[in-house]
Coordinates of C-alpha atoms and ligand atoms in Angstrom, one line a residue:
X1 CA 0.3 0.1 -0.4
X2 CA 1.8 3.2 -1.3
X3 CA 2.0 6.3 0.8
X4 CA 0.2 8.1 -1.4
X5 CA -3.2 6.2 -1.2
X6 CA -3.3 6.5 2.7
X7 CA -3.8 10.5 2.5
X8 CA -7.0 12.1 3.4
X9 CA -7.2 15.0 0.4
X10 CA -10.3 17.6 0.6
X11 CA -11.9 18.5 -2.7
X12 CA -14.9 20.4 -1.7
X13 CA -13.0 23.4 0.2
X14 CA -13.6 26.6 -0.5
X15 CA -11.7 30.6 0.0
X16 CA -12.8 33.7 -0.4
X17 CA -9.0 35.0 -1.7
X18 CA -8.2 38.4 -0.1
X19 CA -8.8 40.3 -3.7
X20 CA -12.3 38.4 -3.6
X21 CA -13.3 39.5 -0.2
X22 CA -12.1 42.9 -1.0
X23 CA -14.4 43.2 -3.9
X24 CA -17.0 41.8 -1.4
X25 CA -16.2 44.1 1.4
X26 CA -16.4 47.5 -1.1
X27 CA -20.2 46.4 -2.5
X28 CA -23.6 47.2 -0.9
X29 CA -25.3 44.5 -2.8
X30 CA -26.0 40.5 -2.6
X31 CA -22.9 39.6 -3.4
X32 CA -21.3 41.5 -0.7
X33 CA -19.5 41.5 3.6
X34 CA -20.8 44.1 5.8
X35 CA -20.1 44.9 9.2
X36 CA -22.9 45.2 11.8
X37 CA -22.8 44.4 15.6
X38 CA -24.0 41.5 18.0
X39 CA -27.1 41.9 20.1
X40 CA -23.9 42.3 22.9
X41 CA -22.3 45.3 21.1
X42 CA -19.8 43.2 19.4
X43 CA -19.2 44.5 15.6
X44 CA -19.7 41.2 13.7
X45 CA -18.9 40.8 9.5
X46 CA -21.7 39.1 8.2
X47 CA -21.7 37.5 4.5
X48 CA -24.6 37.8 2.1
X49 CA -24.6 35.8 -1.2
X50 CA -27.7 34.5 -2.0
X51 CA -30.8 36.8 -3.3
X52 CA -33.3 36.6 -0.9
X53 CA -30.4 36.1 1.4
X54 CA -32.1 34.8 4.9
X55 CA -30.7 35.5 8.4
X56 CA -29.4 38.6 7.2
X57 CA -26.6 36.6 5.8
X58 CA -23.8 34.4 8.1
X59 CA -21.4 35.4 9.8
X60 CA -17.8 35.2 8.2
X61 CA -14.1 35.6 9.1
X62 CA -10.5 34.7 8.7
X63 CA -11.4 31.1 8.1
X64 CA -12.5 32.4 4.7
X65 CA -9.7 34.1 3.5
X66 CA -6.6 33.2 5.2
X67 CA -4.5 30.7 3.8
X68 CA -3.3 30.0 7.9
X69 CA -6.6 29.3 9.4
X70 CA -7.3 26.8 6.2
X71 CA -3.6 25.1 7.1
X72 CA -5.0 24.4 10.8
X73 CA -8.4 23.5 10.0
X74 CA -6.5 20.7 8.2
X75 CA -4.3 20.4 10.6
X76 CA -7.1 19.6 13.0
X77 CA -8.9 17.3 10.9
X78 CA -5.6 15.0 9.7
X79 CA -6.3 16.1 6.4
X80 CA -3.0 15.7 4.0
X81 CA -4.0 17.6 1.1
X82 CA -6.8 20.7 -0.1
X83 CA -8.0 21.1 -3.3
X84 CA -9.4 24.7 -2.6
X85 CA -11.8 26.3 -4.6
X86 CA -13.2 30.0 -5.1
X87 CA -16.8 29.9 -3.3
X88 CA -19.8 31.2 -5.2
X89 CA -20.8 33.3 -7.0
X90 CA -17.7 33.3 -8.7
X91 CA -17.5 36.3 -10.9
X92 CA -21.1 35.7 -12.2
X93 CA -22.7 39.2 -10.9
X94 CA -19.4 41.6 -12.7
X95 CA -20.2 42.9 -16.4
X96 CA -17.8 40.8 -18.7
X97 CA -14.4 43.3 -18.9
X98 CA -14.6 43.0 -15.2
X99 CA -14.9 39.5 -14.8
X100 CA -12.6 38.5 -17.6
X101 CA -10.0 40.6 -15.9
X102 CA -10.5 39.2 -12.0
X103 CA -10.5 35.7 -13.2
X104 CA -6.7 36.0 -15.2
X105 CA -5.7 37.9 -11.4
X106 CA -7.6 35.2 -9.3
X107 CA -6.1 32.4 -10.8
X108 CA -2.7 33.7 -10.4
X109 CA -3.7 34.6 -6.4
X110 CA -4.7 30.9 -6.2
X111 CA -1.6 29.5 -7.7
X112 CA 0.7 31.7 -5.5
X113 CA -1.6 30.9 -2.1
X114 CA -1.0 27.1 -3.1
X115 CA 2.1 26.8 -4.1
X116 CA 3.7 29.0 -1.2
X117 CA 2.1 26.9 1.3
X118 CA 4.4 25.2 4.1
X119 CA 5.4 21.4 4.0
X120 CA 5.2 20.0 7.2
X121 CA 8.5 19.0 8.6
X122 CA 7.8 15.1 8.3
X123 CA 7.4 14.7 5.1
X124 CA 7.3 16.4 1.9
X125 CA 3.5 17.0 1.1
X126 CA 2.1 19.7 -1.6
X127 CA -0.6 20.6 0.6
X128 CA -3.2 22.5 -1.9
X129 CA -3.7 22.8 -5.1
X130 CA -6.8 24.5 -6.8
X131 CA -9.8 25.0 -9.0
X132 CA -9.2 27.9 -11.1
X133 CA -12.2 31.1 -12.0
X134 CA -13.6 31.2 -15.5
X135 CA -15.5 34.4 -16.2
X136 CA -18.7 32.8 -17.4
X137 CA -20.7 35.8 -17.7
X138 CA -22.9 36.8 -20.5
X139 CA -21.6 39.5 -23.3
X140 CA -18.2 37.1 -22.3
X141 CA -16.6 35.8 -25.8
X142 CA -15.6 32.2 -26.5
X143 CA -12.0 32.9 -27.2
X144 CA -11.9 34.9 -23.5
X145 CA -12.8 31.7 -21.8
X146 CA -10.8 29.7 -23.8
X147 CA -7.5 31.7 -23.1
X148 CA -8.4 31.9 -19.7
X149 CA -8.7 27.9 -20.0
X150 CA -4.9 27.5 -21.2
X151 CA -3.9 29.9 -18.3
X152 CA -5.3 27.8 -15.9
X153 CA -3.6 24.6 -18.1
X154 CA -0.6 26.3 -17.9
X155 CA -0.7 27.3 -13.9
X156 CA 1.2 24.0 -12.0
X157 CA -1.0 23.9 -9.0
X158 CA -4.5 24.6 -10.8
X159 CA -5.6 21.0 -11.7
X160 CA -9.5 22.0 -12.6
X161 CA -11.7 24.9 -12.4
X162 CA -14.9 25.5 -10.5
X163 CA -18.5 27.1 -12.1
X164 CA -21.7 27.2 -11.8
X165 CA -24.6 26.4 -13.5
X166 CA -25.5 30.0 -15.6
X167 CA -23.4 29.5 -18.6
X168 CA -22.9 32.4 -19.9
X169 CA -26.6 33.5 -19.7
X170 CA -28.1 30.5 -21.5
X171 CA -27.1 27.2 -18.5
X172 CA -24.1 24.6 -19.3
X173 CA -26.1 23.1 -22.5
X174 CA -25.3 26.3 -24.3
X175 CA -23.6 24.9 -27.7
X176 CA -21.7 28.6 -27.7
X177 CA -19.5 27.3 -25.0
X178 CA -18.7 24.1 -26.8
X179 CA -15.2 25.2 -27.9
X180 CA -14.5 25.9 -23.8
X181 CA -15.5 22.0 -23.2
X182 CA -13.1 21.1 -25.9
X183 CA -10.6 23.3 -24.5
X184 CA -11.1 21.8 -20.9
X185 CA -11.2 18.0 -22.0
X186 CA -7.5 18.9 -24.0
X187 CA -6.1 20.3 -21.5
X188 CA -7.6 17.5 -18.8
X189 CA -8.5 19.7 -16.4
X190 CA -11.1 18.8 -13.8
X191 CA -14.7 20.0 -13.9
X192 CA -16.1 20.7 -10.6
X193 CA -19.9 22.0 -10.5
X194 CA -20.7 23.6 -7.8
X195 CA -24.5 25.6 -7.2
X196 CA -25.5 28.8 -6.1
X197 CA -28.8 30.3 -6.7
X198 CA -31.2 26.9 -6.0
X199 CA -34.4 26.9 -6.8
X200 CA -37.6 30.0 -6.7
X201 CA -37.8 30.9 -3.8
X202 CA -41.4 30.5 -3.8
X203 CA -40.9 27.1 -3.1
X204 CA -39.7 27.6 0.4
X205 CA -43.0 29.1 2.0
X206 CA -43.5 31.8 4.7
X207 CA -41.7 30.2 7.6
X208 CA -38.5 31.3 8.7
X209 CA -36.5 28.1 8.4
X210 CA -33.1 30.1 8.3
X211 CA -30.5 28.3 5.5
X212 CA -31.8 24.9 5.8
X213 CA -34.2 24.7 2.6
X214 CA -31.7 26.8 0.6
X215 CA -29.3 24.7 1.1
X216 CA -30.2 21.2 2.1
X217 CA -32.6 21.6 -1.5
X218 CA -31.9 24.1 -3.3
X219 CA -28.3 23.6 -3.6
X220 CA -28.7 20.0 -4.4
X221 CA -31.9 20.5 -6.9
X222 CA -30.0 23.1 -9.1
X223 CA -27.2 20.8 -9.3
X224 CA -29.4 18.1 -10.6
X225 CA -31.0 20.2 -13.1
X226 CA -27.8 21.5 -14.5
X227 CA -26.3 18.3 -15.0
X228 CA -29.4 16.3 -16.0
X229 CA -29.5 19.4 -19.2
X230 CA -25.5 18.6 -19.9
X231 CA -26.1 14.7 -20.0
X232 CA -29.2 15.6 -22.3
X233 CA -27.3 17.8 -24.8
X234 CA -24.8 14.5 -25.4
X235 CA -22.1 16.3 -23.9
X236 CA -20.6 13.1 -22.7
X237 CA -21.0 11.8 -26.6
X238 CA -19.2 15.0 -27.9
X239 CA -16.6 14.9 -25.3
X240 CA -16.2 11.6 -23.9
X241 CA -13.3 12.5 -21.6
X242 CA -14.6 15.1 -20.3
X243 CA -14.2 15.0 -15.8
X244 CA -17.3 16.8 -14.5
X245 CA -17.3 16.5 -10.7
X246 CA -20.6 17.1 -8.8
X247 CA -21.4 19.2 -5.6
X248 CA -23.3 17.5 -2.8
X249 CA -23.1 13.8 -4.7
X250 CA -25.1 14.8 -7.8
X251 CA -28.0 15.8 -5.9
X252 CA -31.0 14.2 -6.5
X253 CA -29.4 13.1 -9.9
X254 CA -28.6 9.4 -8.5
X255 CA -31.9 8.4 -7.7
X256 CA -33.7 10.2 -10.4
X257 CA -31.5 8.4 -13.1
X258 CA -33.6 5.5 -14.0
X259 CA -37.3 7.7 -14.2
X260 CA -34.2 10.1 -16.6
X261 CA -34.2 7.2 -18.6
X262 CA -37.3 5.9 -18.6
X263 CA -38.4 9.7 -19.4
X264 CA -36.0 10.0 -22.8
X265 CA -37.3 7.0 -24.0
X266 CA -41.1 8.0 -24.0
X267 CA -39.9 11.1 -25.8
X268 CA -39.7 11.6 -29.3
X269 CA -37.7 15.0 -29.3
X270 CA -34.6 12.9 -26.9
X271 CA -35.4 9.0 -27.9
X272 CA -33.3 9.2 -30.5
X273 CA -31.2 12.5 -29.4
X274 CA -28.4 10.1 -26.8
X275 CA -25.8 7.2 -28.0
X276 CA -26.7 5.6 -24.5
X277 CA -29.0 5.0 -21.9
X278 CA -29.4 8.1 -19.5
X279 CA -28.0 5.5 -17.1
X280 CA -24.9 4.8 -18.7
X281 CA -23.9 8.6 -18.1
X282 CA -23.8 8.6 -14.3
X283 CA -21.2 5.9 -14.9
X284 CA -19.2 8.9 -16.5
X285 CA -19.6 11.7 -13.5
X286 CA -17.6 11.7 -10.1
X287 CA -19.0 13.1 -6.9
X288 CA -18.0 14.4 -4.1
X289 CA -18.9 12.3 -0.9
X290 CA -20.4 15.3 0.5
X291 CA -23.6 13.2 1.8
X292 CA -23.3 12.9 5.8
X293 CA -24.9 9.2 5.5
X294 CA -23.4 6.0 4.6
X295 CA -26.5 5.3 2.5
X296 CA -26.5 8.0 0.6
X297 CA -22.6 7.4 -0.2
X298 CA -23.9 3.5 -1.0
X299 CA -26.4 4.2 -3.2
X300 CA -24.7 6.2 -5.3
X301 CA -21.8 4.4 -5.6
X302 CA -24.5 1.7 -6.8
X303 CA -25.7 4.1 -9.4
X304 CA -22.7 4.5 -11.0
X305 CA -21.5 1.0 -10.7
X306 CA -24.1 -0.1 -12.6
X307 CA -23.9 2.3 -15.6
X308 CA -21.2 -0.1 -17.6
X309 CA -24.4 -2.6 -18.1
X310 CA -26.3 0.8 -19.8
X311 CA -23.2 0.9 -22.3
X312 CA -24.8 -0.8 -25.8
X313 CA -28.1 -1.7 -24.7
X314 CA -31.1 -0.3 -22.1
X315 CA -31.4 -3.7 -21.2
X316 CA -31.3 -4.2 -17.2
X317 CA -28.3 -7.0 -16.7
X318 CA -29.9 -8.7 -12.9
X319 CA -27.6 -9.0 -9.9
X320 CA -26.9 -6.4 -7.4
X321 CA -24.3 -4.0 -8.7
X322 CA -20.4 -4.0 -7.3
X323 CA -20.3 -1.1 -5.4
X324 CA -16.7 -1.0 -5.1
X325 CA -16.9 0.4 -8.9
X326 CA -18.7 3.3 -8.0
X327 CA -16.4 3.6 -5.2
X328 CA -13.7 4.6 -7.2
X329 CA -15.3 7.9 -8.7
X330 CA -16.3 9.6 -5.3
X331 CA -14.4 12.0 -2.9
X332 CA -13.9 12.9 0.0
X333 CA -14.9 17.2 0.6
X334 CA -16.1 19.0 3.7
X335 CA -17.6 22.2 2.3
X336 CA -15.6 24.4 4.4
X337 CA -15.1 26.5 5.9
X338 CA -19.0 26.4 5.2
X339 CA -21.2 24.8 8.0
X340 CA -19.0 25.6 10.9
X341 CA -19.5 24.7 14.7
X342 CA -22.7 26.3 16.5
X343 CA -20.9 26.1 19.6
X344 CA -16.9 25.4 20.1
X345 CA -16.1 22.1 19.2
X346 CA -12.5 20.4 19.0
X347 CA -13.6 19.1 15.4
X348 CA -16.2 20.2 12.9
X349 CA -19.2 17.5 12.6
X350 CA -19.7 18.4 9.1
X351 CA -16.0 17.2 8.3
X352 CA -16.2 14.1 11.1
X353 CA -19.9 12.9 9.9
X354 CA -18.9 13.0 6.2
X355 CA -15.4 10.5 7.3
X356 CA -17.9 8.7 9.5
X357 CA -20.0 8.0 6.5
X358 CA -17.7 7.2 4.3
X359 CA -16.2 4.4 7.3
X360 CA -19.5 3.0 7.4
X361 CA -20.8 2.1 3.7
X362 CA -22.1 -1.5 3.5
X363 CA -20.0 -3.3 0.6
X364 CA -16.8 -0.3 0.6
X365 CA -13.8 -2.8 1.5
X366 CA -10.7 -0.9 3.1
X367 CA -9.3 -0.3 -0.4
X368 CA -12.6 1.5 -1.7
X369 CA -12.7 3.7 1.6
X370 CA -8.9 4.7 1.5
X371 CA -9.6 5.7 -2.3
X372 CA -13.1 7.3 -1.4
X373 CA -10.7 9.4 1.1
X374 CA -8.0 10.2 -1.0
X375 CA -6.2 7.6 -3.6
X376 CA -9.3 8.6 -6.2
X377 CA -8.3 12.6 -6.0
X378 CA -4.5 11.0 -6.3
X379 CA -5.3 9.7 -9.4
X380 CA -7.9 12.2 -10.7
X381 CA -5.5 15.5 -10.1
X382 CA -2.5 13.9 -11.4
X383 CA -1.3 14.1 -7.9
X384 CA 1.3 11.6 -8.4
X385 CA 4.2 12.2 -11.2
X386 CA 6.1 9.1 -13.4
X387 CA 8.9 9.2 -10.5
X388 CA 6.2 8.7 -7.8
X389 CA 3.8 11.1 -5.8
X390 CA 4.9 14.2 -6.4
X391 CA 3.2 15.6 -3.1
X392 CA 6.1 14.0 -1.6
Ligands
URA401 N1 -23.4 27.6 1.4 C1 -22.7 28.2 0.8 O1 -23.2 29.2 -0.1 N2 -21.7 27.7 -0.2 C2 -21.5 26.6 -0.1 O2 -20.4 26.1 -0.8 C3 -22.1 25.9 1.3 C4 -22.7 26.7 1.9
ZN402 ZN1 -19.3 24.2 -1.7

């Protein structure tokens, strides 16, 4: 068993880099950071990023921008390596020229953030890698987007890019984005698809449920819709080597995938559009393991495992799915610095719960669990080079 395959790698962990935080502080409408005071009169920074942000926003502090805090959090939870991404809403709210300039600068900033992080003296692990940013906003040109993909591809610590679901205004199934997907596929970058907008706020009713409904349901429903639209657009037929990582274990897509396949089979507009049964494409996805429960992780890995049965036919091969196959496409994450404990605790429940869930999945052996905790990330993000682990 190699050292690298035993690492704990966090692939879902966010930052607002100082340049981005300064932008949020300079603004007075969503997204922004404002300083208020607590009922006891202590000054407090609050983050307002969602439209209709509940509860006057969320408290925000150094955990969101200070690299020392990220490293302390990693040490506290035994996380060896993090693949850090800018948190939502990225550059979505900016005019095209500003988004383009800022994407370029923030990608350079993130490279610097990662490359200058100290390694522990005991073993020379590179601790930080990153997902870059694309200026996915209306009126941006395709060539500007492709240029930024090339920039990210050349920055040695950036191994992918994070994106929301809006594309350049018409969603991710917009054919205008085809040259961008082609460039991403060619550069071998992993796309981390992450929600921000949720669903129509009217779905939540009048009761004050804080952030629970937008985060627990709205976020994963948004990812479900965006990923399904991508599948329906034939993205994996056009770009078969594209590597797409879905936040929050793919939301509701795993549980709805057979229904999706059936609806396609019965729809005259779509039935002949795709090369494969919809369930086949689930096997092309990577899912983070940010689901907080072993049953959900087990189920999602079953759905990935059975995908190969649908490569050539839509007839179901009988027998239980081999969970091990699916475990090779699931990767540990924390969503740090979101979901901090409400009262001070040694470790964050949002981390320990996800680690315990991985440990408890029925049908995953030791090797499968090690893969989900870090081995899969080492391979997916090429954290090893041919002479052995680059991370050592
Ligand atoms: N809340 C957010 O706004 N973003 C996340 O990534 C997680 C929780
Ligand atoms: Zn997140």
